[in-house]
């Protein structure tokens, strides 16, 4: 549901049906078996989806204001965590509901776009501890459009876990007290904006070490009003 009032917009969403993310098969390139090594004949615990009922109903609410040269957003949500945790003595994997509150803001200064965002996430569950954890995220970004047909940006985010325990750094949680994500992107349009070539690099870091990421180079081209061509390559890091 969306409602508009002058420069303000209110968006509300209710999701009654519980669905979890699809995951790659264990042993595939996207889920290496050495992350969770299993003894011969053993199987990975079942991945269960929470029941679709009132208690598990998810919702999201956002207030957005768009003004001359800047905008502002406030949002809150209760949704299923995208990461699973073990239950029933590690015989079942399931997803817990988390709560989120956040504020985002962008400001235009000449050819620059300044971005900032903070959020607070509650009720995160992990496998190495029975205590629920809370997390504080902060992001700052900068985008430049001062060169014709060229757009470039950089965004840096830090995620801080409260009441962190060092054992959470081990498998299967692989979590750190402070984790960073750095994303840079460059896009160039050509031939009257029919074509666009883009490069994106994103890295995850903790304790001044790179913990993975990817680099992606791709090309979009409108061959006609009905056909678009898209080709690219991705290099996974770590």
mmCIF file of C-alpha atoms in Angstrom, residues 38-209:
data_model
loop_
_atom_site.group_PDB
_atom_site.id
_atom_site.type_symbol
_atom_site.label_atom_id
_atom_site.label_comp_id
_atom_site.label_asym_id
_atom_site.label_seq_id
_atom_site.Cartn_x
_atom_site.Cartn_y
_atom_site.Cartn_z
ATOM 1 C CA UNK A 38 30.473 -34.005 6.949
ATOM 2 C CA UNK A 39 31.610 -37.481 7.870
ATOM 3 C CA UNK A 40 30.847 -40.304 5.410
ATOM 4 C CA UNK A 41 27.135 -41.068 5.239
ATOM 5 C CA UNK A 42 26.127 -37.988 7.228
ATOM 6 C CA UNK A 43 23.548 -35.532 5.883
ATOM 7 C CA UNK A 44 23.166 -31.827 6.484
ATOM 8 C CA UNK A 45 20.302 -30.933 8.897
ATOM 9 C CA UNK A 46 16.947 -30.283 7.259
ATOM 10 C CA UNK A 47 16.188 -26.717 6.242
ATOM 11 C CA UNK A 48 12.701 -25.874 7.530
ATOM 12 C CA UNK A 49 10.459 -22.956 6.648
ATOM 13 C CA UNK A 50 8.450 -21.351 9.493
ATOM 14 C CA UNK A 51 4.691 -21.858 9.322
ATOM 15 C CA UNK A 52 2.596 -19.207 7.604
ATOM 16 C CA UNK A 53 0.577 -17.878 10.533
ATOM 17 C CA UNK A 54 -0.142 -14.636 12.354
ATOM 18 C CA UNK A 55 2.927 -14.936 14.595
ATOM 19 C CA UNK A 56 5.241 -15.274 11.584
ATOM 20 C CA UNK A 57 3.568 -12.608 9.438
ATOM 21 C CA UNK A 58 6.185 -10.135 8.216
ATOM 22 C CA UNK A 59 5.706 -6.421 7.668
ATOM 23 C CA UNK A 60 7.605 -3.345 6.529
ATOM 24 C CA UNK A 61 6.797 0.353 6.796
ATOM 25 C CA UNK A 62 8.619 3.329 5.263
ATOM 26 C CA UNK A 63 8.197 7.114 5.324
ATOM 27 C CA UNK A 64 9.936 8.818 2.397
ATOM 28 C CA UNK A 65 10.301 12.525 1.720
ATOM 29 C CA UNK A 66 11.636 13.874 -1.599
ATOM 30 C CA UNK A 67 12.583 17.559 -1.605
ATOM 31 C CA UNK A 68 14.613 19.908 -3.787
ATOM 32 C CA UNK A 69 18.208 18.706 -3.672
ATOM 33 C CA UNK A 70 17.752 16.105 -0.938
ATOM 34 C CA UNK A 71 15.568 13.280 0.334
ATOM 35 C CA UNK A 72 14.950 11.449 3.585
ATOM 36 C CA UNK A 73 13.617 8.005 4.554
ATOM 37 C CA UNK A 74 12.660 6.274 7.780
ATOM 38 C CA UNK A 75 11.840 2.580 7.750
ATOM 39 C CA UNK A 76 11.044 -0.265 10.094
ATOM 40 C CA UNK A 77 10.384 -3.936 9.496
ATOM 41 C CA UNK A 78 9.859 -7.343 11.034
ATOM 42 C CA UNK A 79 11.068 -10.024 8.610
ATOM 43 C CA UNK A 80 12.627 -13.480 8.577
ATOM 44 C CA UNK A 81 16.401 -13.444 8.898
ATOM 45 C CA UNK A 82 18.144 -14.462 5.671
ATOM 46 C CA UNK A 83 20.587 -16.601 7.714
ATOM 47 C CA UNK A 84 19.495 -19.858 9.338
ATOM 48 C CA UNK A 85 20.395 -21.182 12.767
ATOM 49 C CA UNK A 86 20.305 -24.644 14.322
ATOM 50 C CA UNK A 87 17.479 -25.767 16.598
ATOM 51 C CA UNK A 88 16.508 -29.021 18.315
ATOM 52 C CA UNK A 89 20.067 -29.996 19.207
ATOM 53 C CA UNK A 90 21.382 -29.242 15.702
ATOM 54 C CA UNK A 91 18.911 -31.571 13.982
ATOM 55 C CA UNK A 92 16.949 -28.810 12.258
ATOM 56 C CA UNK A 93 17.880 -25.529 10.601
ATOM 57 C CA UNK A 94 15.351 -22.706 10.725
ATOM 58 C CA UNK A 95 14.986 -18.929 10.315
ATOM 59 C CA UNK A 96 14.116 -16.505 13.098
ATOM 60 C CA UNK A 97 12.237 -13.193 12.817
ATOM 61 C CA UNK A 98 14.326 -10.046 13.216
ATOM 62 C CA UNK A 99 13.344 -6.417 13.713
ATOM 63 C CA UNK A 100 14.912 -3.464 11.936
ATOM 64 C CA UNK A 101 14.814 0.338 12.232
ATOM 65 C CA UNK A 102 16.672 2.661 9.885
ATOM 66 C CA UNK A 103 17.155 6.184 8.522
ATOM 67 C CA UNK A 104 18.565 7.092 5.105
ATOM 68 C CA UNK A 105 19.412 10.434 3.511
ATOM 69 C CA UNK A 106 20.849 11.705 0.222
ATOM 70 C CA UNK A 107 21.958 15.247 -0.625
ATOM 71 C CA UNK A 108 22.865 16.717 -4.034
ATOM 72 C CA UNK A 109 25.817 19.129 -4.108
ATOM 73 C CA UNK A 110 26.671 20.273 -7.643
ATOM 74 C CA UNK A 111 27.679 17.084 -9.517
ATOM 75 C CA UNK A 112 28.009 15.085 -6.293
ATOM 76 C CA UNK A 113 25.473 12.915 -4.513
ATOM 77 C CA UNK A 114 26.160 12.294 -0.814
ATOM 78 C CA UNK A 115 24.562 9.223 0.789
ATOM 79 C CA UNK A 116 24.222 8.169 4.409
ATOM 80 C CA UNK A 117 22.276 5.477 6.205
ATOM 81 C CA UNK A 118 22.082 3.992 9.692
ATOM 82 C CA UNK A 119 20.082 1.006 10.899
ATOM 83 C CA UNK A 120 19.575 -1.058 14.039
ATOM 84 C CA UNK A 121 18.812 -4.770 13.746
ATOM 85 C CA UNK A 122 17.444 -6.740 16.727
ATOM 86 C CA UNK A 123 17.012 -10.417 17.683
ATOM 87 C CA UNK A 124 19.735 -11.956 15.528
ATOM 88 C CA UNK A 125 20.369 -15.617 16.369
ATOM 89 C CA UNK A 126 23.668 -17.474 16.032
ATOM 90 C CA UNK A 127 24.807 -21.070 16.466
ATOM 91 C CA UNK A 128 27.775 -20.622 18.781
ATOM 92 C CA UNK A 129 25.743 -18.774 21.441
ATOM 93 C CA UNK A 130 22.184 -18.964 22.760
ATOM 94 C CA UNK A 131 21.977 -15.199 23.315
ATOM 95 C CA UNK A 132 20.214 -13.085 20.726
ATOM 96 C CA UNK A 133 22.394 -10.279 19.390
ATOM 97 C CA UNK A 134 21.729 -6.763 18.125
ATOM 98 C CA UNK A 135 23.627 -5.030 15.340
ATOM 99 C CA UNK A 136 24.239 -1.407 14.348
ATOM 100 C CA UNK A 137 24.960 -0.631 10.684
ATOM 101 C CA UNK A 138 26.235 2.619 9.207
ATOM 102 C CA UNK A 139 26.858 3.468 5.553
ATOM 103 C CA UNK A 140 28.311 6.474 3.787
ATOM 104 C CA UNK A 141 28.544 6.891 0.041
ATOM 105 C CA UNK A 142 29.636 9.298 -2.654
ATOM 106 C CA UNK A 143 28.487 9.445 -6.276
ATOM 107 C CA UNK A 144 29.857 11.669 -9.060
ATOM 108 C CA UNK A 145 28.088 12.629 -12.299
ATOM 109 C CA UNK A 146 30.260 15.552 -13.451
ATOM 110 C CA UNK A 147 31.649 13.804 -16.567
ATOM 111 C CA UNK A 148 29.354 13.336 -19.550
ATOM 112 C CA UNK A 149 28.021 9.764 -19.904
ATOM 113 C CA UNK A 150 30.067 8.615 -16.897
ATOM 114 C CA UNK A 151 28.777 7.765 -13.436
ATOM 115 C CA UNK A 152 30.985 6.594 -10.578
ATOM 116 C CA UNK A 153 30.322 5.823 -6.919
ATOM 117 C CA UNK A 154 31.827 4.376 -3.764
ATOM 118 C CA UNK A 155 29.998 3.147 -0.663
ATOM 119 C CA UNK A 156 31.457 1.977 2.632
ATOM 120 C CA UNK A 157 29.440 0.191 5.324
ATOM 121 C CA UNK A 158 30.338 -1.029 8.806
ATOM 122 C CA UNK A 159 28.270 -3.569 10.766
ATOM 123 C CA UNK A 160 28.870 -3.729 14.528
ATOM 124 C CA UNK A 161 27.612 -6.622 16.702
ATOM 125 C CA UNK A 162 26.841 -5.811 20.328
ATOM 126 C CA UNK A 163 27.762 -8.249 23.131
ATOM 127 C CA UNK A 164 30.082 -10.039 20.716
ATOM 128 C CA UNK A 165 31.677 -13.341 21.754
ATOM 129 C CA UNK A 166 34.936 -14.470 20.137
ATOM 130 C CA UNK A 167 33.591 -17.998 19.556
ATOM 131 C CA UNK A 168 31.152 -16.497 17.005
ATOM 132 C CA UNK A 169 34.128 -16.084 14.668
ATOM 133 C CA UNK A 170 34.329 -19.859 14.170
ATOM 134 C CA UNK A 171 32.165 -22.042 11.940
ATOM 135 C CA UNK A 172 29.312 -22.075 11.267
ATOM 136 C CA UNK A 173 28.727 -18.416 12.249
ATOM 137 C CA UNK A 174 31.904 -16.901 10.766
ATOM 138 C CA UNK A 175 30.915 -13.534 12.247
ATOM 139 C CA UNK A 176 33.054 -10.655 13.493
ATOM 140 C CA UNK A 177 32.403 -7.851 15.945
ATOM 141 C CA UNK A 178 32.984 -5.327 13.152
ATOM 142 C CA UNK A 179 32.622 -6.189 9.474
ATOM 143 C CA UNK A 180 32.995 -3.790 6.565
ATOM 144 C CA UNK A 181 31.687 -3.835 3.012
ATOM 145 C CA UNK A 182 33.230 -1.607 0.348
ATOM 146 C CA UNK A 183 31.552 -1.229 -3.046
ATOM 147 C CA UNK A 184 32.820 0.778 -6.039
ATOM 148 C CA UNK A 185 31.033 1.136 -9.348
ATOM 149 C CA UNK A 186 31.678 2.858 -12.687
ATOM 150 C CA UNK A 187 29.176 3.033 -15.563
ATOM 151 C CA UNK A 188 29.590 4.536 -19.047
ATOM 152 C CA UNK A 189 26.802 5.038 -21.569
ATOM 153 C CA UNK A 190 27.371 5.368 -25.324
ATOM 154 C CA UNK A 191 25.639 5.488 -28.713
ATOM 155 C CA UNK A 192 22.901 7.844 -27.524
ATOM 156 C CA UNK A 193 22.492 5.824 -24.314
ATOM 157 C CA UNK A 194 21.601 2.645 -26.183
ATOM 158 C CA UNK A 195 24.578 0.934 -24.597
ATOM 159 C CA UNK A 196 26.020 0.891 -21.102
ATOM 160 C CA UNK A 197 29.168 -0.805 -19.834
ATOM 161 C CA UNK A 198 29.574 -1.148 -16.067
ATOM 162 C CA UNK A 199 32.117 -2.392 -13.550
ATOM 163 C CA UNK A 200 31.294 -3.251 -9.940
ATOM 164 C CA UNK A 201 33.668 -4.380 -7.210
ATOM 165 C CA UNK A 202 32.522 -5.256 -3.700
ATOM 166 C CA UNK A 203 34.693 -6.522 -0.836
ATOM 167 C CA UNK A 204 33.928 -7.775 2.656
ATOM 168 C CA UNK A 205 36.620 -7.090 5.253
ATOM 169 C CA UNK A 206 37.214 -7.714 8.962
ATOM 170 C CA UNK A 207 40.297 -7.124 11.095
ATOM 171 C CA UNK A 208 41.979 -5.473 8.080
ATOM 172 C CA UNK A 209 41.667 -8.681 6.022
#
